[in-house]
Coordinates of C-alpha atoms and ligand atoms in Angstrom, one line a residue:
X1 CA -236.9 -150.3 20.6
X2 CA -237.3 -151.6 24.2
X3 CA -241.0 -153.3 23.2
X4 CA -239.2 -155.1 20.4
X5 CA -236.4 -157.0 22.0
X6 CA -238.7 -158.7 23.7
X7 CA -240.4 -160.6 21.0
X8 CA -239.7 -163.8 22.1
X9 CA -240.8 -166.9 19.7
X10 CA -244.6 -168.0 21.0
X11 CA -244.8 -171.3 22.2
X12 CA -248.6 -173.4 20.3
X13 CA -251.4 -174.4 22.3
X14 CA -253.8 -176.6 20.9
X15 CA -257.3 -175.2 20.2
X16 CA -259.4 -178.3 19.0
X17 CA -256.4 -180.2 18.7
X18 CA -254.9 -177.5 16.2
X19 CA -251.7 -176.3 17.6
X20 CA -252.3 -172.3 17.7
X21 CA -249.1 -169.1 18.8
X22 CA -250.7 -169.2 22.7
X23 CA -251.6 -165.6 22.1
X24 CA -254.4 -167.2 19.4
X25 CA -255.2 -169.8 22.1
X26 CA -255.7 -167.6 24.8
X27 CA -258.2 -165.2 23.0
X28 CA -259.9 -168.3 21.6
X29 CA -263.7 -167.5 22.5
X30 CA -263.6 -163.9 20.9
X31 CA -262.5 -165.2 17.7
X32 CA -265.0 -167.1 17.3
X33 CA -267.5 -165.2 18.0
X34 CA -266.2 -162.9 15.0
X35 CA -269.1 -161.8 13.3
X36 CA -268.8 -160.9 9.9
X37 CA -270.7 -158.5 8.1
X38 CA -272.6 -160.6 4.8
X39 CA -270.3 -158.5 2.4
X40 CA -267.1 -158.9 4.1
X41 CA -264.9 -161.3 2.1
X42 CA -262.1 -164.2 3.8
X43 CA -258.8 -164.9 2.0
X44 CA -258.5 -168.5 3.8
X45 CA -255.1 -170.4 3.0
X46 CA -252.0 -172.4 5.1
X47 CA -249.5 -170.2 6.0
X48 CA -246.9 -169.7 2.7
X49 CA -249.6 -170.2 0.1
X50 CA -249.8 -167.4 -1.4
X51 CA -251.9 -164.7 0.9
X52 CA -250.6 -162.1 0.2
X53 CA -250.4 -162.1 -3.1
X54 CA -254.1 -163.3 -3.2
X55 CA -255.1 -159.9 -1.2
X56 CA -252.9 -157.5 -3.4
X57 CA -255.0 -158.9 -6.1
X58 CA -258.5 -158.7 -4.6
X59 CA -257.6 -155.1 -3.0
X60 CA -256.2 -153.7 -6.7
X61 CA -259.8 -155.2 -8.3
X62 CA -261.5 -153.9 -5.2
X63 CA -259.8 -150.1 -6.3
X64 CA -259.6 -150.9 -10.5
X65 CA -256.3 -151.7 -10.8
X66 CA -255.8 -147.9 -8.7
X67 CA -251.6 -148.4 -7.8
X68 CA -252.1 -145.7 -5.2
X69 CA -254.7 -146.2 -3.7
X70 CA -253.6 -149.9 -2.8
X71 CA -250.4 -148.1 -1.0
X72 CA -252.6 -146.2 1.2
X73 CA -251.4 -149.0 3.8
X74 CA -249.7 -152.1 4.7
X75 CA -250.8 -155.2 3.4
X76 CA -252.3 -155.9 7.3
X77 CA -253.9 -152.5 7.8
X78 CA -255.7 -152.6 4.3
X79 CA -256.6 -156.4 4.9
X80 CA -256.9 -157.7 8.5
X81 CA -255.3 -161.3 9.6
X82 CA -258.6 -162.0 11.9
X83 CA -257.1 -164.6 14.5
X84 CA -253.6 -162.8 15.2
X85 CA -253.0 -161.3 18.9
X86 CA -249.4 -159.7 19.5
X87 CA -248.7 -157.9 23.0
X88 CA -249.9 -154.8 23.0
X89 CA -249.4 -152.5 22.0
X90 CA -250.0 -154.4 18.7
X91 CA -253.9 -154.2 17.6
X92 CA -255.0 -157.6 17.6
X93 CA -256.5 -158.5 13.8
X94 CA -260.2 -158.2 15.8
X95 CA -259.0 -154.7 17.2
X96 CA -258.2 -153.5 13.3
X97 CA -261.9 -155.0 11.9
X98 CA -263.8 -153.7 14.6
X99 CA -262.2 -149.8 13.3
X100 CA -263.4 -150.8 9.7
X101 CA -266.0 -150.3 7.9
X102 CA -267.4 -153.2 5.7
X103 CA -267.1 -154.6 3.3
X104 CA -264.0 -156.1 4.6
X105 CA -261.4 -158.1 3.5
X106 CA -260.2 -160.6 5.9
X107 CA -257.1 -162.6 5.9
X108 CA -257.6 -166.0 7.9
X109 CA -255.0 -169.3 8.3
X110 CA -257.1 -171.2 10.3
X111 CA -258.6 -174.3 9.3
X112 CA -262.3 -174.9 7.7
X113 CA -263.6 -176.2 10.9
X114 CA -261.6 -173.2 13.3
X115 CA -263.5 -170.9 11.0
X116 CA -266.3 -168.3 13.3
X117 CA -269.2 -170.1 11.9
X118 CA -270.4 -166.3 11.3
X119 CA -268.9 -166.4 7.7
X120 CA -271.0 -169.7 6.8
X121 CA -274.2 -168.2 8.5
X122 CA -274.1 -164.9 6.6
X123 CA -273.0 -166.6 3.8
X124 CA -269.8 -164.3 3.6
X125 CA -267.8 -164.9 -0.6
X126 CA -264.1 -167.0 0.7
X127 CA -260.8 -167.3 -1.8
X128 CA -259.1 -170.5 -0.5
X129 CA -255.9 -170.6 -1.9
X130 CA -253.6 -173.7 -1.9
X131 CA -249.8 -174.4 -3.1
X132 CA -248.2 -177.9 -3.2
X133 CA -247.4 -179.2 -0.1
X134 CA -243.4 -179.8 -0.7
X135 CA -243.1 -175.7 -2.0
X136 CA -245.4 -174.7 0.6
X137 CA -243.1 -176.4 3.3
X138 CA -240.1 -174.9 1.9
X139 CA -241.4 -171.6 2.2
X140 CA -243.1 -172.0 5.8
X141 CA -239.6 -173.6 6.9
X142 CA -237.7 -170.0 5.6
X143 CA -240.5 -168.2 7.3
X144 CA -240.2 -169.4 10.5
X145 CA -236.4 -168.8 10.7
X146 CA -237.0 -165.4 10.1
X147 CA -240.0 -164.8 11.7
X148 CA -238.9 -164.5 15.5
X149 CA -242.8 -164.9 17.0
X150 CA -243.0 -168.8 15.6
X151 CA -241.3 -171.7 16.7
X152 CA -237.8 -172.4 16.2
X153 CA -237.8 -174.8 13.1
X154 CA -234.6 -176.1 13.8
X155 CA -232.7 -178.4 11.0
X156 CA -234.7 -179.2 7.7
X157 CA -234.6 -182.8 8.3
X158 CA -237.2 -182.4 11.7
X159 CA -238.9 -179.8 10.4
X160 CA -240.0 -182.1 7.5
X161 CA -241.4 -184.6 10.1
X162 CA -242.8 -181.7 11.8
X163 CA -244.8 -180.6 8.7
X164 CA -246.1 -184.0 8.2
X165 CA -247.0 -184.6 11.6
X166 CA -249.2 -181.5 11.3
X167 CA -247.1 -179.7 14.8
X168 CA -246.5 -176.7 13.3
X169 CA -248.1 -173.4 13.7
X170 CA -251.7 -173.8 12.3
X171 CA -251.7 -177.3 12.3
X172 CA -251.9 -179.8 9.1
X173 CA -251.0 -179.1 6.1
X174 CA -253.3 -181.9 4.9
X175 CA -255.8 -181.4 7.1
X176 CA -255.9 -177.3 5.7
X177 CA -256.3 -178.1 2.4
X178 CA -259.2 -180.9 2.4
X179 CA -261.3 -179.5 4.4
X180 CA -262.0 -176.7 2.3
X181 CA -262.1 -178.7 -0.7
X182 CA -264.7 -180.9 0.8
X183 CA -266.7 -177.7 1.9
X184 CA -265.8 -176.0 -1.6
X185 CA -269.0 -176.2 -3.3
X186 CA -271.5 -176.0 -0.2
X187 CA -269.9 -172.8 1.0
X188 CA -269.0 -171.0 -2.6
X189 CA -265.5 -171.6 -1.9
X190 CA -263.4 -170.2 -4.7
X191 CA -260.6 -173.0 -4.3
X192 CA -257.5 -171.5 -6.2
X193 CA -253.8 -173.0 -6.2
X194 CA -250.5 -171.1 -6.3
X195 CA -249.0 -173.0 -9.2
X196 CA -252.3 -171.6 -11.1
X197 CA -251.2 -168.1 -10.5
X198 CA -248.1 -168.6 -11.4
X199 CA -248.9 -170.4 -14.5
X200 CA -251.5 -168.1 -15.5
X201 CA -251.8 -165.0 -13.5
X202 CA -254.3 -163.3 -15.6
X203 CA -256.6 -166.3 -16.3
X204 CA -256.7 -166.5 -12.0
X205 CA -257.1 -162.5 -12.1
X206 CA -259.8 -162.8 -13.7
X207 CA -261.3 -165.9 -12.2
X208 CA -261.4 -163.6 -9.0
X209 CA -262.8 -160.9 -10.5
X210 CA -266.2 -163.1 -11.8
X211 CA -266.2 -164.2 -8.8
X212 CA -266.7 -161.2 -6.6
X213 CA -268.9 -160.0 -9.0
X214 CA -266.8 -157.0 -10.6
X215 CA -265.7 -156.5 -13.8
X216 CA -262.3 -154.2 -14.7
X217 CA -261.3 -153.7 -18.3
X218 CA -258.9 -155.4 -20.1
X219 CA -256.3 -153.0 -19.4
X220 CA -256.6 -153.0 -16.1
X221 CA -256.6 -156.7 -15.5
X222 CA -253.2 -156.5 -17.5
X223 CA -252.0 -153.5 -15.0
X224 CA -253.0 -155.7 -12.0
X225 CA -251.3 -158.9 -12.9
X226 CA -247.8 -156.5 -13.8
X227 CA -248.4 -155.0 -10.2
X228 CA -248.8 -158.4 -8.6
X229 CA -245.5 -159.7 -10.0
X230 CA -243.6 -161.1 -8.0
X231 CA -241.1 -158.2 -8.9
X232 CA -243.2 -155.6 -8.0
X233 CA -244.4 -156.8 -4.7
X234 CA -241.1 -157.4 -3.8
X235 CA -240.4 -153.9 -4.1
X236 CA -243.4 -152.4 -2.8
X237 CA -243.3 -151.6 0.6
X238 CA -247.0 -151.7 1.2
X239 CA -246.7 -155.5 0.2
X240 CA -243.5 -156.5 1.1
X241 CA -243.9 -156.6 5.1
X242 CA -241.4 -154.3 5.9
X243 CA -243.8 -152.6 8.1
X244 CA -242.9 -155.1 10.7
X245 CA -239.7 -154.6 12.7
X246 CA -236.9 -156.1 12.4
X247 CA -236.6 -158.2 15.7
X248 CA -239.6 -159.8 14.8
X249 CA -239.9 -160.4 10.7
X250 CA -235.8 -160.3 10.4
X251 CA -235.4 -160.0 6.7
X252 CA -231.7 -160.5 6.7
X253 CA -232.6 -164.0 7.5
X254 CA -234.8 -164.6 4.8
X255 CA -236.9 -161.8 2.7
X256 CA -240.5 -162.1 3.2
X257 CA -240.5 -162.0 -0.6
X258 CA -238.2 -165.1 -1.0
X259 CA -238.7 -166.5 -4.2
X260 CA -241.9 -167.2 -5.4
X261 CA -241.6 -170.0 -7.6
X262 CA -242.7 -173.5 -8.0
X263 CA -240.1 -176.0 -7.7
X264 CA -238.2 -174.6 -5.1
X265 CA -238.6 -177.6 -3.0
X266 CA -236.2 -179.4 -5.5
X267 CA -232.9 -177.4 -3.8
X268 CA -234.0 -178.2 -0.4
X269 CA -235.2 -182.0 -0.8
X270 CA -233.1 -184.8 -0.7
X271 CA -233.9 -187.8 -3.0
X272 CA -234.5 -189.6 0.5
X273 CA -236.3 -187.0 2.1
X274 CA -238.3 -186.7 -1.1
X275 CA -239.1 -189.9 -1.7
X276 CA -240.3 -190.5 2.4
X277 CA -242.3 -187.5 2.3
X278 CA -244.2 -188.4 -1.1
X279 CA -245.2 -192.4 0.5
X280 CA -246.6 -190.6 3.6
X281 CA -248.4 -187.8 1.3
X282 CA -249.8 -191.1 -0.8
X283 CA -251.5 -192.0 2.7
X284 CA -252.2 -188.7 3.9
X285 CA -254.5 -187.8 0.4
X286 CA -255.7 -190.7 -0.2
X287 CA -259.3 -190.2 0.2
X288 CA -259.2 -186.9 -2.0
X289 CA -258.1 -186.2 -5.6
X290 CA -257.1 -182.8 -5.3
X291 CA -254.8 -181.7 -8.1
X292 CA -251.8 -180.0 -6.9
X293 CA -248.7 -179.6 -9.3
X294 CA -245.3 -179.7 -7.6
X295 CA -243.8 -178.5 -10.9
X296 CA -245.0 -176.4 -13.7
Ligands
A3P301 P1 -241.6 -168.2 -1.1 O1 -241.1 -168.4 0.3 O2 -241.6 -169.6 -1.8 O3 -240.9 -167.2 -1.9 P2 -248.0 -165.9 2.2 O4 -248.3 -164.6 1.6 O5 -249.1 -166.8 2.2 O6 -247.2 -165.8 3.5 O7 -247.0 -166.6 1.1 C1 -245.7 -166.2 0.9 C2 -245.1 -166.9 -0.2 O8 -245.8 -166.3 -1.4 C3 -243.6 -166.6 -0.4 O9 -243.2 -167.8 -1.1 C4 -243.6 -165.4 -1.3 O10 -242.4 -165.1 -1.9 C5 -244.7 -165.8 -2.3 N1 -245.3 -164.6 -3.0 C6 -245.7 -163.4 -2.5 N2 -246.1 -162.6 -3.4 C7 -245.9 -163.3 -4.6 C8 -246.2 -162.9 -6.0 N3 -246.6 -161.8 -6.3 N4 -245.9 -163.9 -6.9 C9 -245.4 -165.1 -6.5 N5 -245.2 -165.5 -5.3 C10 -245.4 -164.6 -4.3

């Protein structure tokens, strides 16, 4: 496909000093003036947290634990990623919501203080959720190998000083995940973590399900938390992202679905690299106590 092949990999522009794919950048003013409808939900997180999984869940409670009627469409279709502009002929995540119906949900990876002040204003429910900074890297480093519309990551090394510098796509890392915590409890921020899910999926099932205010049987919370494996998500091609092309998401590379575990970051880490990245992340977190598990 002509279109395709000339995906080339976005260079960032900094919007508030948070570097942003120039196609973001560029379309700035519109997405902040995003306004939400009161019961449209946001599914906030840095990129590699665990989105996706996050909206398979909420869609399946959204549809009681219905497996078909979550495959009506791809995980972006069914879900919207609000800030994202491709070249056309791509629809643009504000193109997709402005076609819906709400209540919405809405997939967002910018930071608390990028978000369109709409969601605080009509007081719009938000999932935050958060994964240990050294997994979250790993993941966000395989991503952007295979994912030909970021920027090159080049060797691990670099890209480790990248992440801690806060240059890539998105900005900080650190930066991501406190200013949501800070804003947690003002804005009825359900603040989840990856290593949660993982840990317990049903126990975060069901903290999601409270908190939207729905309640699914037993059985069906079991169903959901089989069809959110890992496993199955994997497999399902409404989740999986192979509804994007091959020149731009190249799965031979690395599968969207990569691994999802905690602890990966131990095969990629050196003892040196760990050991600099955990005195910066001392200085970085200081001033919060969020607790993040970098093994489970
Ligand atoms: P890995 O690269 O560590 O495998 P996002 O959806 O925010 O882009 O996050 C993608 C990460 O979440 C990937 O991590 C992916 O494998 C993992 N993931 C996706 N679905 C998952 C699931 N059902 N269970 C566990 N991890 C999942």
């Amino acid at each position: 496909h002509k279109a395709s092949s000339s995906i080339t990999r976005f260079p960032l522009i900094p919007v508030r000093g948070v570097p942003l794919m120039n196609y973001i950048a560029n379309n700035w003013d519109s997405i902040w003036a995003f306004r939400p409808d009161p019961s449209d939900l946001l599914i906030a997180t840095y990129p590699k947290a665990g989105t996706t999984w996050t909206q398979e869940i909420v869609d399946l409670l959204l549809h009681n634990g219905d497996a078909e009627a979550c495959k009506r469409a791809p995980t972006p279709v069914r879900s919207p990623f609000l800030e994202i502009v491709s070249p056309p002929p791509i629809p643009s995540g504000l193109d997709l919501l402005e076609k819906m119906d709400p209540p919405r949900v809405i997939k967002t990876h910018l930071p608390f203080q990028l978000v369109p002040p709409g969601f605080w204003e009509n007081k719009c429910k938000s999932i935050y959720v958060a994964r240990n900074a050294k997994d979250n890297l790993v993941s966000y480093y395989y991503f952007d190998l295979m994912n030909q519309t970021q920027p090159e990551p080049g060797p691990f090394g670099g890209y480790i000083h990248k992440f801690m510098q806060g240059e890539l796509s998105w900005g900080s890392w650190y930066d991501h995940v406190k200013g949501y915590w800070l804003e947690r409890e003002k804005r009825n921020i359900l603040y989840l973590f990856y290593e949660d899910m993982k840990e317990n999926p049903r126990r975060e099932v069901e903290r999601i399900m409270k908190y939207l205010d729905l309640s699914v049987s037993d059985e069906v919370v079991s169903q959901i938390v089989e069809l959110t494996s890992f496993k199955n998500m994997k497999e399902n091609p409404m989740a999986n992202y192979s509804c994007v092309p091959s020149p731009v998401f190249d799965q031979s590379i690395s599968p969207f679905m990569r691994k999802g575990e905690v602890g990966d970051w131990k095969n990629h880490f050196t003892a040196e690299q760990s050991k600099l990245f955990d005195e910066d992340y001392e200085k970085q977190m200081k001033d919060v106590d969020i607790p993040f598990r970098t093994l489970i």
